[in-house]
Amino acid sequence: MYGCNLDHHEFNQRQSDSSCSRTTVDSCTFSDIHSSGEGGALFISTSGQLEIEGSFFRHCSTTYVAGAMSCKISGLNLTCTCYYDCFSIQDIRSNTFHAVYIIGVNSAYVTDVSQCGFSMCPKDYSTKDETIGFRNSCTAIFKENNFTENLEREEMIGLDDGAKFKGSVIHCNLCKCISGLIVLTPLEATIEKCNIVDNQRQGDRQQLIYNGQKVILNGCVIAHNTHIGIFYYDRSDEIISCFFCGNTFTHTGSDICVPTLKLDVRDAESCKRGSYVFTTTK
């Protein structure tokens, strides 16, 4: 790799590093990279911090796991970055992570994924799972992310093996995707002021959300989804001030069709064709 600090580079070959104690990737483009390694375009393993900002991953794939990037890190700041038409064609595992695979090694650090766009990861329907996956000691801040037209079996956003959200999953658009369990969280979580709209069920588990522990939905617009239910488990979850319209499942409230929330989410150049454009509202 070109040192520990990548700044305004364009790459058409896979980059990897396991030697830097801190790595930064700023305003880089990874295009048309197809490999057999973990992380089709980028693999980073460090006991320190990884910073990725304002970068683009487009048309990247692997025959292993993590179509665009994989990282094993203590802390991560992943901001204002776009993933477009990335995928894994690994044929043994069910969880292949079509865009991003994040493995945390120190729960004292934070994994922050904010203002990112994930579109068409994968573009063609896949029987494998997860557009983005968090594992092990990830404590994840997850806000203002845009997921559109990702077509896979299950678990588009997946946490497992001890990974958990820190604070609310807030101001995200999860729209026009095919996936059973749009969000999988084994631990407690709050999903707040998000659009969950026009998604189609698939896979063995065809609810919207896997709730290993209590999940709170607050102030969300949930409309025109074909799933069989909101939550996988029937437990003491809470739904507060949410708007439902035209879903195929039943719920305790009444249908009130309202416009989707207008949010300030990433409209990265390479995601324009596949992402909704929203503006800021309070």
Tab-separated table of C-alpha atoms in Angstrom:
chain	number	residue	atom	x	y	z
A	1	MET	CA	0.000	0.000	0.000
A	2	TYR	CA	1.109	3.596	-0.602
A	3	GLY	CA	2.051	4.321	3.021
A	4	CYS	CA	-0.289	4.827	5.963
A	5	ASN	CA	-1.929	7.990	4.634
A	6	LEU	CA	-3.768	7.812	1.326
A	7	ASP	CA	-4.849	11.219	0.042
A	8	HIS	CA	-6.577	11.906	-3.295
A	9	HIS	CA	-5.424	8.673	-4.923
A	10	GLU	CA	-7.240	6.683	-7.596
A	11	PHE	CA	-6.850	2.921	-7.385
A	12	ASN	CA	-7.666	0.111	-9.785
A	13	GLN	CA	-5.875	-2.589	-7.776
A	14	ARG	CA	-6.593	-3.957	-4.300
A	15	GLN	CA	-4.795	-2.218	-1.406
A	16	SER	CA	-3.936	-3.913	1.904
A	17	ASP	CA	-1.933	-3.144	5.020
A	18	SER	CA	-1.309	-4.727	8.418
A	19	SER	CA	1.647	-2.624	9.579
A	20	CYS	CA	0.320	0.904	10.227
A	21	SER	CA	-0.776	1.869	13.732
A	22	ARG	CA	-3.027	4.541	12.205
A	23	THR	CA	-4.345	4.669	8.647
A	24	THR	CA	-6.141	7.482	6.833
A	25	VAL	CA	-7.930	7.294	3.483
A	26	ASP	CA	-9.061	10.733	2.319
A	27	SER	CA	-10.822	11.526	-0.962
A	28	CYS	CA	-9.704	8.345	-2.712
A	29	THR	CA	-11.439	6.385	-5.467
A	30	PHE	CA	-11.406	2.588	-5.767
A	31	SER	CA	-12.839	1.550	-9.122
A	32	ASP	CA	-13.294	-1.695	-11.074
A	33	ILE	CA	-11.283	-3.825	-8.674
A	34	HIS	CA	-11.972	-7.561	-8.675
A	35	SER	CA	-9.941	-9.808	-6.406
A	36	SER	CA	-9.918	-13.077	-4.477
A	37	GLY	CA	-8.915	-11.537	-1.137
A	38	GLU	CA	-10.883	-10.420	1.901
A	39	GLY	CA	-11.934	-6.870	1.094
A	40	GLY	CA	-12.226	-6.713	-2.670
A	41	ALA	CA	-10.646	-3.245	-2.930
A	42	LEU	CA	-9.238	-2.543	0.553
A	43	PHE	CA	-8.120	-4.604	3.549
A	44	ILE	CA	-6.786	-2.964	6.724
A	45	SER	CA	-5.751	-4.702	9.942
A	46	THR	CA	-4.514	-2.486	12.771
A	47	SER	CA	-4.655	-2.297	16.542
A	48	GLY	CA	-5.151	1.449	16.126
A	49	GLN	CA	-7.468	3.835	14.280
A	50	LEU	CA	-8.732	3.829	10.691
A	51	GLU	CA	-10.097	7.046	9.173
A	52	ILE	CA	-11.910	6.996	5.821
A	53	GLU	CA	-13.561	10.161	4.517
A	54	GLY	CA	-14.954	11.370	1.220
A	55	SER	CA	-13.996	8.256	-0.717
A	56	PHE	CA	-15.687	6.187	-3.426
A	57	PHE	CA	-15.853	2.432	-3.934
A	58	ARG	CA	-17.530	1.486	-7.191
A	59	HIS	CA	-17.709	-1.726	-9.196
A	60	CYS	CA	-15.619	-3.670	-6.676
A	61	SER	CA	-15.965	-7.374	-5.926
A	62	THR	CA	-14.288	-10.427	-4.453
A	63	THR	CA	-14.610	-14.179	-4.583
A	64	TYR	CA	-14.039	-14.188	-0.800
A	65	VAL	CA	-15.825	-11.855	1.671
A	66	ALA	CA	-16.367	-8.064	1.742
A	67	GLY	CA	-16.852	-6.873	-1.807
A	68	ALA	CA	-15.474	-3.362	-1.234
A	69	MET	CA	-13.534	-3.304	2.061
A	70	SER	CA	-12.757	-5.250	5.206
A	71	CYS	CA	-11.099	-3.888	8.311
A	72	LYS	CA	-9.988	-5.325	11.632
A	73	ILE	CA	-9.521	-2.287	13.845
A	74	SER	CA	-9.785	-0.742	17.283
A	75	GLY	CA	-11.520	2.437	16.127
A	76	LEU	CA	-13.056	3.535	12.846
A	77	ASN	CA	-14.385	6.821	11.464
A	78	LEU	CA	-16.098	6.086	8.151
A	79	THR	CA	-17.759	9.244	6.858
A	80	CYS	CA	-19.063	10.736	3.605
A	81	THR	CA	-18.102	7.645	1.628
A	82	CYS	CA	-20.017	5.888	-1.123
A	83	TYR	CA	-20.335	2.213	-2.065
A	84	TYR	CA	-21.865	1.521	-5.455
A	85	ASP	CA	-22.257	-1.833	-7.232
A	86	CYS	CA	-19.978	-3.822	-4.924
A	87	PHE	CA	-20.488	-7.495	-4.097
A	88	SER	CA	-19.067	-10.799	-2.921
A	89	ILE	CA	-19.539	-14.093	-4.753
A	90	GLN	CA	-18.129	-16.294	-2.005
A	91	ASP	CA	-20.128	-19.515	-2.272
A	92	ILE	CA	-19.606	-21.250	1.106
A	93	ARG	CA	-20.539	-18.745	3.817
A	94	SER	CA	-23.994	-17.191	4.064
A	95	ASN	CA	-22.658	-13.851	5.401
A	96	THR	CA	-20.451	-12.441	2.668
A	97	PHE	CA	-20.709	-8.655	3.311
A	98	HIS	CA	-21.253	-7.224	-0.149
A	99	ALA	CA	-19.863	-3.782	0.721
A	100	VAL	CA	-18.185	-3.566	4.155
A	101	TYR	CA	-17.046	-5.976	6.884
A	102	ILE	CA	-15.902	-4.408	10.178
A	103	ILE	CA	-14.304	-6.447	12.976
A	104	GLY	CA	-13.727	-4.556	16.222
A	105	VAL	CA	-10.874	-5.586	18.507
A	106	ASN	CA	-11.377	-3.109	21.372
A	107	SER	CA	-14.816	-2.144	22.704
A	108	ALA	CA	-13.346	0.960	24.376
A	109	TYR	CA	-13.091	2.507	20.896
A	110	VAL	CA	-15.990	3.645	18.721
A	111	THR	CA	-16.865	2.612	15.180
A	112	ASP	CA	-18.568	5.611	13.560
A	113	VAL	CA	-20.342	5.097	10.214
A	114	SER	CA	-22.061	8.342	9.230
A	115	GLN	CA	-23.183	10.134	6.058
A	116	CYS	CA	-22.398	7.138	3.829
A	117	GLY	CA	-24.269	5.839	0.794
A	118	PHE	CA	-24.747	2.156	-0.041
A	119	SER	CA	-26.402	1.517	-3.377
A	120	MET	CA	-26.682	-1.669	-5.431
A	121	CYS	CA	-24.462	-3.669	-3.085
A	122	PRO	CA	-25.258	-6.056	-4.620
A	123	LYS	CA	-26.896	-4.857	-7.833
A	124	ASP	CA	-28.043	-8.308	-8.945
A	125	TYR	CA	-30.005	-10.370	-6.443
A	126	SER	CA	-27.723	-12.531	-4.258
A	127	THR	CA	-28.577	-15.495	-2.057
A	128	LYS	CA	-25.860	-14.299	0.340
A	129	ASP	CA	-26.313	-11.862	3.231
A	130	GLU	CA	-25.310	-8.431	4.511
A	131	THR	CA	-24.398	-5.207	2.766
A	132	ILE	CA	-22.525	-4.064	5.887
A	133	GLY	CA	-21.592	-6.203	8.868
A	134	PHE	CA	-20.251	-5.352	12.335
A	135	ARG	CA	-18.640	-8.061	14.463
A	136	ASN	CA	-16.930	-8.666	17.799
A	137	SER	CA	-16.016	-5.547	19.816
A	138	CYS	CA	-17.660	-2.971	17.531
A	139	THR	CA	-19.476	-0.203	19.384
A	140	ALA	CA	-21.171	1.434	16.414
A	141	ILE	CA	-22.467	4.955	15.908
A	142	PHE	CA	-24.748	4.716	12.873
A	143	LYS	CA	-26.440	7.838	11.523
A	144	GLU	CA	-27.437	9.656	8.326
A	145	ASN	CA	-26.726	6.683	6.066
A	146	ASN	CA	-28.525	5.970	2.818
A	147	PHE	CA	-29.281	2.384	1.669
A	148	THR	CA	-31.023	1.959	-1.682
A	149	GLU	CA	-31.514	-0.931	-4.092
A	150	ASN	CA	-29.331	-3.453	-2.310
A	151	LEU	CA	-30.634	-6.860	-3.393
A	152	GLU	CA	-29.778	-9.779	-1.117
A	153	ARG	CA	-31.233	-12.604	0.919
A	154	GLU	CA	-31.176	-11.265	4.509
A	155	GLU	CA	-29.579	-8.973	7.094
A	156	MET	CA	-28.739	-5.885	5.040
A	157	ILE	CA	-27.336	-4.200	8.166
A	158	GLY	CA	-26.024	-6.899	10.487
A	159	LEU	CA	-24.517	-6.865	13.966
A	160	ASP	CA	-23.381	-10.057	15.691
A	161	ASP	CA	-20.797	-11.665	17.977
A	162	GLY	CA	-21.019	-8.884	20.577
A	163	ALA	CA	-21.243	-5.866	18.255
A	164	LYS	CA	-23.739	-3.221	19.383
A	165	PHE	CA	-25.098	0.198	18.505
A	166	LYS	CA	-24.082	3.235	20.562
A	167	GLY	CA	-26.967	5.677	20.773
A	168	SER	CA	-29.814	5.717	18.268
A	169	VAL	CA	-29.656	4.568	14.686
A	170	ILE	CA	-30.926	7.897	13.418
A	171	HIS	CA	-31.773	9.780	10.207
A	172	CYS	CA	-31.190	6.824	7.883
A	173	ASN	CA	-32.974	5.918	4.672
A	174	LEU	CA	-33.514	2.190	4.091
A	175	CYS	CA	-35.381	2.165	0.814
A	176	LYS	CA	-36.128	0.012	-2.255
A	177	CYS	CA	-34.045	-2.913	-1.045
A	178	ILE	CA	-34.640	-6.661	-1.157
A	179	SER	CA	-33.758	-8.277	2.164
A	180	GLY	CA	-35.321	-10.244	4.944
A	181	LEU	CA	-34.344	-8.587	8.249
A	182	ILE	CA	-33.362	-5.147	6.996
A	183	VAL	CA	-31.622	-4.669	10.367
A	184	LEU	CA	-30.268	-7.468	12.573
A	185	THR	CA	-29.332	-6.516	16.134
A	186	PRO	CA	-28.971	-9.183	18.846
A	187	LEU	CA	-28.667	-6.477	21.531
A	188	GLU	CA	-30.881	-3.550	22.540
A	189	ALA	CA	-31.257	-0.780	19.982
A	190	THR	CA	-33.242	2.353	19.159
A	191	ILE	CA	-34.070	3.200	15.555
A	192	GLU	CA	-35.161	6.823	15.334
A	193	LYS	CA	-36.440	9.148	12.605
A	194	CYS	CA	-35.639	6.770	9.762
A	195	ASN	CA	-37.394	6.027	6.477
A	196	ILE	CA	-38.040	2.303	5.986
A	197	VAL	CA	-39.843	2.344	2.662
A	198	ASP	CA	-40.538	0.172	-0.411
A	199	ASN	CA	-38.508	-2.820	0.717
A	200	GLN	CA	-39.255	-6.396	-0.357
A	201	ARG	CA	-38.938	-9.474	1.819
A	202	GLN	CA	-36.681	-12.388	0.991
A	203	GLY	CA	-34.837	-15.196	2.755
A	204	ASP	CA	-35.901	-17.541	5.539
A	205	ARG	CA	-36.637	-14.752	8.049
A	206	GLN	CA	-38.926	-12.248	6.432
A	207	GLN	CA	-39.555	-9.682	9.176
A	208	LEU	CA	-38.159	-6.148	8.970
A	209	ILE	CA	-36.014	-6.290	12.120
A	210	TYR	CA	-34.295	-9.028	14.090
A	211	ASN	CA	-34.657	-8.049	17.739
A	212	GLY	CA	-32.456	-10.253	19.903
A	213	GLN	CA	-33.260	-7.863	22.752
A	214	LYS	CA	-35.611	-4.888	23.059
A	215	VAL	CA	-35.791	-2.572	20.051
A	216	ILE	CA	-37.482	0.841	20.094
A	217	LEU	CA	-38.812	2.400	16.880
A	218	ASN	CA	-39.314	6.130	17.345
A	219	GLY	CA	-40.578	8.663	14.823
A	220	CYS	CA	-40.012	6.497	11.735
A	221	VAL	CA	-41.915	6.346	8.452
A	222	ILE	CA	-42.533	2.676	7.624
A	223	ALA	CA	-44.356	2.288	4.311
A	224	HIS	CA	-44.985	-0.111	1.436
A	225	ASN	CA	-42.835	-2.956	2.743
A	226	THR	CA	-43.785	-6.539	1.844
A	227	HIS	CA	-42.406	-8.182	5.005
A	228	ILE	CA	-44.541	-10.463	7.190
A	229	GLY	CA	-43.981	-8.511	10.402
A	230	ILE	CA	-42.013	-5.747	12.062
A	231	PHE	CA	-40.036	-7.769	14.615
A	232	TYR	CA	-38.684	-11.312	14.492
A	233	TYR	CA	-39.441	-11.959	18.167
A	234	ASP	CA	-42.635	-11.070	19.957
A	235	ARG	CA	-41.274	-9.323	23.036
A	236	SER	CA	-41.674	-5.994	24.837
A	237	ASP	CA	-40.493	-3.798	21.978
A	238	GLU	CA	-41.795	-0.241	21.639
A	239	ILE	CA	-43.176	1.683	18.675
A	240	ILE	CA	-43.440	5.413	19.385
A	241	SER	CA	-44.902	8.057	17.054
A	242	CYS	CA	-44.255	6.064	13.879
A	243	PHE	CA	-46.253	6.366	10.657
A	244	PHE	CA	-47.345	3.233	8.777
A	245	CYS	CA	-48.746	3.078	5.258
A	246	GLY	CA	-49.436	0.242	2.838
A	247	ASN	CA	-47.333	-2.495	4.428
A	248	THR	CA	-48.323	-6.148	4.041
A	249	PHE	CA	-48.016	-6.855	7.786
A	250	THR	CA	-50.445	-5.966	10.540
A	251	HIS	CA	-49.589	-3.630	13.411
A	252	THR	CA	-51.299	-2.167	16.436
A	253	GLY	CA	-51.668	1.361	15.072
A	254	SER	CA	-53.605	2.754	12.129
A	255	ASP	CA	-52.337	3.530	8.652
A	256	ILE	CA	-51.484	7.205	8.231
A	257	CYS	CA	-49.765	7.878	4.915
A	258	VAL	CA	-47.314	10.769	5.156
A	259	PRO	CA	-44.340	11.900	3.046
A	260	THR	CA	-41.008	10.340	3.863
A	261	LEU	CA	-38.820	12.235	6.285
A	262	LYS	CA	-36.595	14.745	4.546
A	263	LEU	CA	-33.108	14.078	5.813
A	264	ASP	CA	-29.609	15.286	5.098
A	265	VAL	CA	-28.058	12.135	3.631
A	266	ARG	CA	-25.162	11.482	1.317
A	267	ASP	CA	-25.647	12.043	-2.398
A	268	ALA	CA	-22.205	10.881	-3.460
A	269	GLU	CA	-21.465	11.182	-7.158
A	270	SER	CA	-21.205	7.475	-7.873
A	271	CYS	CA	-24.420	6.776	-5.947
A	272	LYS	CA	-26.634	9.320	-7.683
A	273	ARG	CA	-28.420	6.840	-9.913
A	274	GLY	CA	-29.272	4.530	-7.048
A	275	SER	CA	-29.865	6.821	-4.063
A	276	TYR	CA	-32.725	9.045	-3.028
A	277	VAL	CA	-31.947	12.752	-2.683
A	278	PHE	CA	-33.292	14.421	0.463
A	279	THR	CA	-32.917	17.838	2.027
A	280	THR	CA	-32.546	18.842	5.627
A	281	THR	CA	-35.545	19.382	7.857
A	282	LYS	CA	-35.813	19.712	11.604
